[in-house]
Coordinates of C-alpha atoms and ligand atoms in Angstrom, one line a residue:
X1 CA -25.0 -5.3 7.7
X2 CA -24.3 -3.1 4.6
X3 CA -20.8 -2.6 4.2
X4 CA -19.1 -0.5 1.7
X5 CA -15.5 -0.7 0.6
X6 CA -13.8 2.5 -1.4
X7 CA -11.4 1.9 -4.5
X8 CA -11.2 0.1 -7.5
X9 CA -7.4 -1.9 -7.0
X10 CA -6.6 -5.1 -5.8
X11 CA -6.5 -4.0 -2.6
X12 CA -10.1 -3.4 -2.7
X13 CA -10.9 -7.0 -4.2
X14 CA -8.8 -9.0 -1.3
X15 CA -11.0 -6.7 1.6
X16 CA -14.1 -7.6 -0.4
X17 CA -13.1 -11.3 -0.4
X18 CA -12.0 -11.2 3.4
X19 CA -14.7 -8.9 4.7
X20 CA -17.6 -11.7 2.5
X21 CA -16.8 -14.3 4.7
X22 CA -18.6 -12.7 7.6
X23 CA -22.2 -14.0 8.3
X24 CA -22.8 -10.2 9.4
X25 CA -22.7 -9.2 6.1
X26 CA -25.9 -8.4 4.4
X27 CA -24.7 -6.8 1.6
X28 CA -21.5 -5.2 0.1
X29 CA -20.9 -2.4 -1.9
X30 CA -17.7 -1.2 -3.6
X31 CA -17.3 2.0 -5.3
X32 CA -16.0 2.2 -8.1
X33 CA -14.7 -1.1 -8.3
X34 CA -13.0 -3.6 -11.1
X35 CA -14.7 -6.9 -12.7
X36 CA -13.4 -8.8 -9.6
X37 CA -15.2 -7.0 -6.9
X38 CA -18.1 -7.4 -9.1
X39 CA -18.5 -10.8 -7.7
X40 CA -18.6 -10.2 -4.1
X41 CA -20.4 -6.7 -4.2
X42 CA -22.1 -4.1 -5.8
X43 CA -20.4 -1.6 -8.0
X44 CA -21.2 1.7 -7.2
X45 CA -20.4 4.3 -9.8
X46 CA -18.9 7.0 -7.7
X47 CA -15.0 8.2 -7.8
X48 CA -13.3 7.2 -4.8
X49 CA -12.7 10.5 -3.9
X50 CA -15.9 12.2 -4.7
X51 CA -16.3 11.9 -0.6
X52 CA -19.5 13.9 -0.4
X53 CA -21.2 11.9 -3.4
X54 CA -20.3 8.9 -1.7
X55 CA -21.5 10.4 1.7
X56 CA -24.4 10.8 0.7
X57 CA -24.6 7.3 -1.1
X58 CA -24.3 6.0 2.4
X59 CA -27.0 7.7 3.8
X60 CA -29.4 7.1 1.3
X61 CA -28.7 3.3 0.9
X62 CA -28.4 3.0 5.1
X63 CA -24.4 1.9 4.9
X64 CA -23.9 0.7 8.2
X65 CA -19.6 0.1 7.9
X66 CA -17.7 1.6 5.4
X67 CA -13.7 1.1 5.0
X68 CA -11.3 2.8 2.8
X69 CA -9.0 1.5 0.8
X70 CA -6.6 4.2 -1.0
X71 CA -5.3 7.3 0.5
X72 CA -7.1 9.9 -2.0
X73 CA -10.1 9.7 -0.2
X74 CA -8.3 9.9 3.2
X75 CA -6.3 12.9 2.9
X76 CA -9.3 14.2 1.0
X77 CA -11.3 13.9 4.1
X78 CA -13.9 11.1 3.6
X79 CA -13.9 10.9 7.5
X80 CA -14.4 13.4 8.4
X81 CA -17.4 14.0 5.9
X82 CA -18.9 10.5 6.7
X83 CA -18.5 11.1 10.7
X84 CA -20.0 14.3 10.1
X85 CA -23.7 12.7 8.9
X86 CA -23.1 10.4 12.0
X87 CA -21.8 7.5 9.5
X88 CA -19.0 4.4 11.0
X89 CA -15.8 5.0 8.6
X90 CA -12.8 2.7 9.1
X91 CA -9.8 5.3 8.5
X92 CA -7.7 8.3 9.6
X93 CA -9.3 12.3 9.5
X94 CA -7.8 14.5 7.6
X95 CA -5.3 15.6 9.6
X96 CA -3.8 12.2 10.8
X97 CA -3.6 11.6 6.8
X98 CA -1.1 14.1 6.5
X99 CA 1.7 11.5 7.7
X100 CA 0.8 10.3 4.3
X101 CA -0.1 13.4 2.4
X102 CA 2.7 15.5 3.3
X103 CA 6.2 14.0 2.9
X104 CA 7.3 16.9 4.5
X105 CA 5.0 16.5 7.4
X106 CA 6.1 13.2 7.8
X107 CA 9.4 14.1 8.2
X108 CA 9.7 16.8 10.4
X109 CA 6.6 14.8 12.5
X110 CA 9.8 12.1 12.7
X111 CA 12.3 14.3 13.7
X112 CA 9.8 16.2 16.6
X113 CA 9.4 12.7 17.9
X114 CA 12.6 10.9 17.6
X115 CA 11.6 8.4 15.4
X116 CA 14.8 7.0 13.1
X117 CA 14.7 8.0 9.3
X118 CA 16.9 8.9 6.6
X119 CA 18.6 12.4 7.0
X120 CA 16.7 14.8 5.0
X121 CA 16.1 18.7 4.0
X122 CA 13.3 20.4 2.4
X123 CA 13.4 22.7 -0.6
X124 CA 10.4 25.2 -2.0
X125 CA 13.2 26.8 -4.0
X126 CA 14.6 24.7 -7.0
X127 CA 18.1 26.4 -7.3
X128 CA 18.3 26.5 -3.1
X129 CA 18.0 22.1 -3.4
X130 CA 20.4 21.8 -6.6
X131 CA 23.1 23.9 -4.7
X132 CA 22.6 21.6 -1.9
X133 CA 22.6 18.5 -3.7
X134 CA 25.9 19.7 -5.4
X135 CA 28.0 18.9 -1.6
X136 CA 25.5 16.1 -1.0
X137 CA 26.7 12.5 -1.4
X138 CA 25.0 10.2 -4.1
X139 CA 23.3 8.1 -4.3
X140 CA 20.9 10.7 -2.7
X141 CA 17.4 10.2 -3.2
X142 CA 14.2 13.2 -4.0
X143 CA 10.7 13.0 -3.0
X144 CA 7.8 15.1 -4.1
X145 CA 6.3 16.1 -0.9
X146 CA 2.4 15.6 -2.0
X147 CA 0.5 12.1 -3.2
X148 CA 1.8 10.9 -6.5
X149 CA 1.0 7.4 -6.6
X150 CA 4.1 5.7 -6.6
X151 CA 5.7 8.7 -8.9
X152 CA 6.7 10.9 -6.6
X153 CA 10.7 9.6 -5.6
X154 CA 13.7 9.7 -7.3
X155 CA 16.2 7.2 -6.5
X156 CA 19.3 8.9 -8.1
X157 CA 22.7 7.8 -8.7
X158 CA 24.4 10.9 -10.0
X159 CA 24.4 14.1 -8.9
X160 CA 23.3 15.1 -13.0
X161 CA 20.1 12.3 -12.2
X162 CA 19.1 14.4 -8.8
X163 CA 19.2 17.8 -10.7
X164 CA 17.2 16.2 -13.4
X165 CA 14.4 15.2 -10.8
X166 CA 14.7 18.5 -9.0
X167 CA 13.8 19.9 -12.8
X168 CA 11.1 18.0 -13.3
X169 CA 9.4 17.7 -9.6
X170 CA 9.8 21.7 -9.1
X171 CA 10.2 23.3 -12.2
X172 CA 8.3 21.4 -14.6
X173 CA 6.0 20.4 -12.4
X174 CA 5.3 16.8 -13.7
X175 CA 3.1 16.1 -10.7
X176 CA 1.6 19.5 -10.2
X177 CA 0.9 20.6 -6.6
X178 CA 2.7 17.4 -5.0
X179 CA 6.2 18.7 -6.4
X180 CA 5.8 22.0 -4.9
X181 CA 8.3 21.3 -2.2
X182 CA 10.8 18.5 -2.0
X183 CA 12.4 16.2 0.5
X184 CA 16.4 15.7 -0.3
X185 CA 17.5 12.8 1.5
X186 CA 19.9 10.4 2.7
X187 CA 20.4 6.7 0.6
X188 CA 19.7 4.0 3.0
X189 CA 20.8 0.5 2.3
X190 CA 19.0 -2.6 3.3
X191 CA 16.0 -4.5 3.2
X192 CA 12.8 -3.2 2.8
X193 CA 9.7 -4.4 4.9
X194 CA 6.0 -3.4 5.4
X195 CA 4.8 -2.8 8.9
X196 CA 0.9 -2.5 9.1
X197 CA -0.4 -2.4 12.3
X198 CA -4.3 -1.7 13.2
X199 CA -4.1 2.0 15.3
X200 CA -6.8 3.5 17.6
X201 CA -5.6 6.5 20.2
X202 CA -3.1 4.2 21.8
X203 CA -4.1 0.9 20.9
X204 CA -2.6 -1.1 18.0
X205 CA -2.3 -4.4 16.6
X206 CA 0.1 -5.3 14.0
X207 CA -0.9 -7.3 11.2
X208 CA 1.2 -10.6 10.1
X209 CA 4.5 -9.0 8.0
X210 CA 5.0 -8.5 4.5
X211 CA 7.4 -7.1 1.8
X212 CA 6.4 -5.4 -1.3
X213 CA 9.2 -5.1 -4.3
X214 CA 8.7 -1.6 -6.0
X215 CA 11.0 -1.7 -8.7
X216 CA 9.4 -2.5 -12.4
X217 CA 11.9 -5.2 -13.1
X218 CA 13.5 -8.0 -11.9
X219 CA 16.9 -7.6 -10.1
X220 CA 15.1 -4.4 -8.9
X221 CA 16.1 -2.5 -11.8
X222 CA 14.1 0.1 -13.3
X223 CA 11.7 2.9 -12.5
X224 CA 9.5 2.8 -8.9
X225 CA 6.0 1.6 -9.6
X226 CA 3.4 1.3 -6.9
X227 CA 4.4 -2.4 -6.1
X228 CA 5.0 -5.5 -8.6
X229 CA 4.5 -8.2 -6.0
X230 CA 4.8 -9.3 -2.4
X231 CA 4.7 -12.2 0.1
X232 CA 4.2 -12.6 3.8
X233 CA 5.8 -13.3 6.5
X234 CA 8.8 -11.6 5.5
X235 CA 11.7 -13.5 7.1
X236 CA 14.0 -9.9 7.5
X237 CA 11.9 -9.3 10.4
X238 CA 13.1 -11.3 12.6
X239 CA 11.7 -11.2 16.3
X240 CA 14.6 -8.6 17.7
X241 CA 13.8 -6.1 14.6
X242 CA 9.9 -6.6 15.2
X243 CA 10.7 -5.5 18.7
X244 CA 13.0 -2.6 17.8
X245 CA 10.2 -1.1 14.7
X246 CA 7.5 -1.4 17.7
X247 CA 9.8 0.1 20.4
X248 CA 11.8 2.9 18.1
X249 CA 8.9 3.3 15.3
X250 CA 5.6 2.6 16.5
X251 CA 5.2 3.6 20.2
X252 CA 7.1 6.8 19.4
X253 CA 4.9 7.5 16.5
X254 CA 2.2 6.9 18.8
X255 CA 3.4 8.9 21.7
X256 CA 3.7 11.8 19.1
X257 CA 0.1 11.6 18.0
X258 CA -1.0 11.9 21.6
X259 CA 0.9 15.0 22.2
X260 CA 0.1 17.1 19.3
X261 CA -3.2 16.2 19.8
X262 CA -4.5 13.6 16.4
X263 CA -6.3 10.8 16.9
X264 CA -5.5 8.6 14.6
X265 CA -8.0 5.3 13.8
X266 CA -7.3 3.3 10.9
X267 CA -4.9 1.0 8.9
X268 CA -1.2 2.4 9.8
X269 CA 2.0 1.4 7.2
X270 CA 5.4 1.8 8.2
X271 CA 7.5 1.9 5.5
X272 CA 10.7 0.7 6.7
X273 CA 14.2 0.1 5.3
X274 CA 16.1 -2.5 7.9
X275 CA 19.6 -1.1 7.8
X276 CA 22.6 -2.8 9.9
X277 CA 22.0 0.6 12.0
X278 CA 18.3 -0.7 13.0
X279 CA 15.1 0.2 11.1
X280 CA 14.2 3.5 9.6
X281 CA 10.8 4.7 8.1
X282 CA 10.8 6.0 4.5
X283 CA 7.5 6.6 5.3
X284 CA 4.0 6.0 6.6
X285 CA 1.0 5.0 4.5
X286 CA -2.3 6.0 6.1
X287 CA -3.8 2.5 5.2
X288 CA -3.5 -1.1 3.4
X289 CA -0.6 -1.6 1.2
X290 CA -1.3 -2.6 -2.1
X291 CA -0.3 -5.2 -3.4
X292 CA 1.2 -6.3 0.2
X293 CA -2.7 -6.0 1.6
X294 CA -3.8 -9.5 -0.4
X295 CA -0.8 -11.2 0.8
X296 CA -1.6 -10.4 4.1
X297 CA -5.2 -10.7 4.0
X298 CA -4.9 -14.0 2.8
X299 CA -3.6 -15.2 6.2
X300 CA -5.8 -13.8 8.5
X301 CA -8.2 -15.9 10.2
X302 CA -11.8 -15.2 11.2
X303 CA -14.3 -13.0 10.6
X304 CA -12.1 -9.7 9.8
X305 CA -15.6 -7.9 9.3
X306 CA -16.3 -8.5 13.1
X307 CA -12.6 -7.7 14.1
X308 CA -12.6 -4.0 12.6
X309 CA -16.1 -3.8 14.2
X310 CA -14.9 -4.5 17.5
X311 CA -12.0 -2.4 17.3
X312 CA -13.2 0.7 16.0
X313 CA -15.2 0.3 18.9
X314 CA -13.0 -0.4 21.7
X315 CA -13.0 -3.3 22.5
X316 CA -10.1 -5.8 22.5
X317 CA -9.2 -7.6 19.1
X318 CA -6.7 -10.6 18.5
X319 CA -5.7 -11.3 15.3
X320 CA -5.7 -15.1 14.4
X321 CA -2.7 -15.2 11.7
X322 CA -2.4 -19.0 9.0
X323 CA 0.9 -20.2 9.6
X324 CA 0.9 -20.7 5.9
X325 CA 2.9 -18.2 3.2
X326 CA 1.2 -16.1 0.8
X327 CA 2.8 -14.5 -2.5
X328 CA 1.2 -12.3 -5.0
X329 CA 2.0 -11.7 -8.3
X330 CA 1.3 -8.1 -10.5
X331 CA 0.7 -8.3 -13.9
X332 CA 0.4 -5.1 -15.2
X333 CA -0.3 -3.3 -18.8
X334 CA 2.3 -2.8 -21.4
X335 CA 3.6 1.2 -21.2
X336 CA 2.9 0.5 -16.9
X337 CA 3.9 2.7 -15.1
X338 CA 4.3 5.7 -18.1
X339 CA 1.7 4.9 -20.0
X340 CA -0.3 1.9 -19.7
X341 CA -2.3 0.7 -22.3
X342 CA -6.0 0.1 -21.5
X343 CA -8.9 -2.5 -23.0
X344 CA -6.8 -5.6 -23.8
X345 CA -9.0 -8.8 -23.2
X346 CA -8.1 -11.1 -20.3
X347 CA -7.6 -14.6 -20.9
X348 CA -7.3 -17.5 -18.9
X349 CA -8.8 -16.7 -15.4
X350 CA -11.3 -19.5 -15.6
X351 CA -8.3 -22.3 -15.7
X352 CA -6.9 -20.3 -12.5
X353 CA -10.1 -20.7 -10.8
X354 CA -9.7 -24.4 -10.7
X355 CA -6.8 -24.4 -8.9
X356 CA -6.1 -25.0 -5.1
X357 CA -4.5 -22.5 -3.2
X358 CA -4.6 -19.8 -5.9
X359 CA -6.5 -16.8 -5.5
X360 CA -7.1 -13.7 -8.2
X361 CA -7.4 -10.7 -7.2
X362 CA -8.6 -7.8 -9.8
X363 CA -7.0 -4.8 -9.9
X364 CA -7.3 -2.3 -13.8
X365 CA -10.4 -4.6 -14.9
X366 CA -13.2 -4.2 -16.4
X367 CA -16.7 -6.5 -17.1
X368 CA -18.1 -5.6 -20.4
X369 CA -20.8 -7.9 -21.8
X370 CA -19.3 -10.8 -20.0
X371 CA -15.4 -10.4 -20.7
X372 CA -12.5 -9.0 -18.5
X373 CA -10.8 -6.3 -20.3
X374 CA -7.6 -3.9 -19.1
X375 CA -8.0 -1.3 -17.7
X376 CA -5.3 0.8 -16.3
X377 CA -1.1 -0.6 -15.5
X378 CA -1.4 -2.6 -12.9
X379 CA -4.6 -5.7 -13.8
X380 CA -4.1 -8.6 -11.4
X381 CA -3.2 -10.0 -8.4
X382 CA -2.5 -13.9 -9.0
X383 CA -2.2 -15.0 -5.2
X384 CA -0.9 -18.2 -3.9
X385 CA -0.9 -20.1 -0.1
X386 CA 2.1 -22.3 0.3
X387 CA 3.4 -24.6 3.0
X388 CA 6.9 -22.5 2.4
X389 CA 7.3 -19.1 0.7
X390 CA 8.9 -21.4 -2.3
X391 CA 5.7 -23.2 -2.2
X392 CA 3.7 -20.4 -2.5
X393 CA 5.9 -18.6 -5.1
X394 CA 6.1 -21.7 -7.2
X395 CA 1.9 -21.9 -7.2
X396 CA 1.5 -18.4 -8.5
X397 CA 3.8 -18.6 -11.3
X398 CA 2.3 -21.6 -12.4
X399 CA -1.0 -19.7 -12.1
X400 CA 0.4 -16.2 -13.9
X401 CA 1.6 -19.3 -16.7
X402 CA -1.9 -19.6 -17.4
X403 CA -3.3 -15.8 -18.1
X404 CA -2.6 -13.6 -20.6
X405 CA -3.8 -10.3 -22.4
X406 CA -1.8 -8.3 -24.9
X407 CA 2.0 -6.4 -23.9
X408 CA 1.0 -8.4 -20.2
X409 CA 4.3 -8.4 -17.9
X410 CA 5.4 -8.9 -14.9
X411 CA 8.3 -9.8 -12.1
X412 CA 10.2 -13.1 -12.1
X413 CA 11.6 -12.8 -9.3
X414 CA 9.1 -12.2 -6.4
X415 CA 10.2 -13.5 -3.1
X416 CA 13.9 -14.4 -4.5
X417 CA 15.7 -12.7 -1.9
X418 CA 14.1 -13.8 0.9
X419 CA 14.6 -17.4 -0.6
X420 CA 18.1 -17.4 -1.3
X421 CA 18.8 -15.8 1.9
X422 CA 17.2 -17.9 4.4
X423 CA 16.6 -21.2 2.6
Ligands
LIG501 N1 16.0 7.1 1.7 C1 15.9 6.1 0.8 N2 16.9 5.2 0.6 C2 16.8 4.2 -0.3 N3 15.7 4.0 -1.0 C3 14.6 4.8 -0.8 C4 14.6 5.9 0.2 N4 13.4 6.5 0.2 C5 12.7 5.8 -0.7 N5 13.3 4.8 -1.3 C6 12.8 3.8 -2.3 O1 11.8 4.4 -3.0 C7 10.5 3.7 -2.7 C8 9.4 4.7 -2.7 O2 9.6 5.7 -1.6 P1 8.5 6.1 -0.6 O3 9.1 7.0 0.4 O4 7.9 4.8 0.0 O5 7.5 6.9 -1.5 P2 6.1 6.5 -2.2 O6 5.7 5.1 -1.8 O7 5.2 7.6 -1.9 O8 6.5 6.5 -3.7 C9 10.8 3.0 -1.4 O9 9.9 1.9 -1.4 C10 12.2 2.6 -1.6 O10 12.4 1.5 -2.5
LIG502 MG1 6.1 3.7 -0.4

């Protein structure tokens, strides 16, 4: 079979990696793709969400699978185009990708269908949501209610922080569009944890859990990114809260699909804070985390090529989960997430290679005339397997040890929670 995968992150490179081990595959094809994915497929120079470019890509080359990685391309409607010309797409239409499109869809879709979140109300009026956030209680947090790539919430202590985000969300409109209207909501306190489950109709499968760490620096301080690290299994979801984010999250969600009429097939993300009240979404992704995707990829089993296949089709899929850990490290790009700086060479991936139980995945890379170079904030993925997650943690920092590129950093501290709390 020809398969193609959309995107150019890390993400991309760890479903490349997975989806290569099939003996279906013929050949694969990523668009647009980093220097990692190079390996594995074909880079296609098309923009992830140039849908009917790629489209017609598919046709012409006879793509018989194709599955998306980032949401662009979802809520842009690449499945709709590709199902269209009569073309097998692994993701959610259109529609179903406004639980990820719209904050504000989200929500109130939450709130229809009884599904726990944080408290929240929506502003289009700037003025209306600073006289509101005046009586609120801080920390309160602000969300842009359109896709902005990790930029788009507002974490605020002080009531002069929330005004400031209001500012630049509505009136300046730093992120266009997306900051049109905006979600006010309650602060919830807990751990965090990434719930991926594999959705058709009323059928889904969770995948193995995971949990990302958003903040830029260690001790989570400093400004959301789109994720610095993760591991899985993520030992805060113990069996009883599994049960409650499937009972209270999941089967509602998917109870609410049915009855306003979306289908919905494709890579589902809860977005959960655990709270000593029980779970609540801070949102849904309409696909693979990223970086918590190569984590969890990593300890699946199989031929994942021929699992999607049989469950877009139908039939019934088990997933076959390594009881071994997984932790990933980001390195990103001095200036990452403001301003990263781009087309820094890469050193040191060759002495990672050799290693056992260390996987790289390639995120902002480039391939020119043999070299990896930068290119964008976040650049790897250095990946490890462990018996324990403090095996697997201590393997990928011994692997970051080795790579380096100019104004490189990253987090120290991936998977420090989880270890001081349950080891
Ligand atoms: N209500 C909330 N209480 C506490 N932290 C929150 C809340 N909502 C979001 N956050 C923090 O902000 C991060 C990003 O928010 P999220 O809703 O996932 O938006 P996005 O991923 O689109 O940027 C979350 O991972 C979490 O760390
Ligand atoms: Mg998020």
């Amino acid at each position: 079979m020809k398969v193609l995968v959309v995107g150019n992150g890390g993400r991309e490179h760890a479903l490349l990696w997975k989806l290569s081990q099939s003996p279906l595959v013929e050949k694969l094809y990523c668009a647009k793709g980093n220097a990692g994915t190079a390996k594995l497929a074909e880079n296609i120079p098309i923009e992830p969400v140039d849908v009917k470019a790629l489209a017609d890509f598919a046709q012409r080359e006879g793509i018989d699978f194709t599955v998306v990685g980032p949401e662009a391309p979802l809520v842009a409607g690449i499945v709709d185009e590709f199902e269209k010309r009569g073309l097998k797409i692994f993701g959610p239409d259109k529609k179903a990708s406004l639980l990820e499109g719209s904050k504000v869809f989200a929500k109130e879709f939450m709130q229809r269908h009884d599904i726990p979140t944080a408290e929240f109300h929506i502003f289009e009026d700037p003025q209306k949501a600073k006289n509101f956030i005046k009586d609120f209680s801080v920390p309160v947090v602000v969300k842009a209610d359109g896709l902005a790539s990790g930029k788009g919430v507002f974490v605020c202590k002080t009531y002069e922080e929330a005004l400031r985000a209001i500012d630049t969300l509505m009136v300046k409109r730093s992120l266009g569009e997306a900051g049109k209207r905006v979600v006010v909501e309650e602060f919830l306190e807990g751990e965090e944890a990434s719930y991926i489950v594999l959705l058709s109709g009323d059928r889904y499968v969770p995948m193995p859990t995971s949990q990302d760490h958003k903040r830029l620096l260690d001790g989570d301080k400093g400004p959301n990114t789109g994720g610095m690290g993760a591991y899985s299994p993520n030992p805060f979801v113990d069996e009883y809260t599994e049960h409650s984010i499937r009972e209270l999250v999941v089967e509602r969600l998917i109870k609410g699909l049915k009855a306003e009429g979306i289908h919905y097939r494709g890579f589902l993300y809860f977005g959960l804070m655990l709270t000593d009240r029980g779970p609540r979404v801070l949102e849904f992704n309409v696909r693979l985390g990223d970086p918590e995707a190569q984590p969890l990829l990593m300890r699946i089993k199989g031929d994942f090529l021929k699992t999607l296949l049989d469950f877009y089709q139908g039939k019934e899929i088990s997933l076959e989960i390594d009881h071994r850990h997984s932790l990933c490290v980001v390195l990103a790009s001095r200036g990452y997430p403001e301003k990263p700086e781009d087309g820094k060479e890469v050193f040191g991936l060759e002495d990672v290679e050799r290693m056992e139980d260390v996987i790289v995945f390639h995120a902002g890379t480039e391939l020119r005339e043999g070299k990896v170079y930068t290119r964008g904030g976040r650049v790897l993925n250095v990946c490890a397997w462990g018996s324990g997650l403090q095996e697997a943690r201590e393997r990928a920092y011994i692997a970051v040890e080795k790579i380096r590129f100019e104004g490189m950093h990253y987090r120290r501290d991936i998977g420090n929670r989880a270890l001081s709390r349950f080891s």
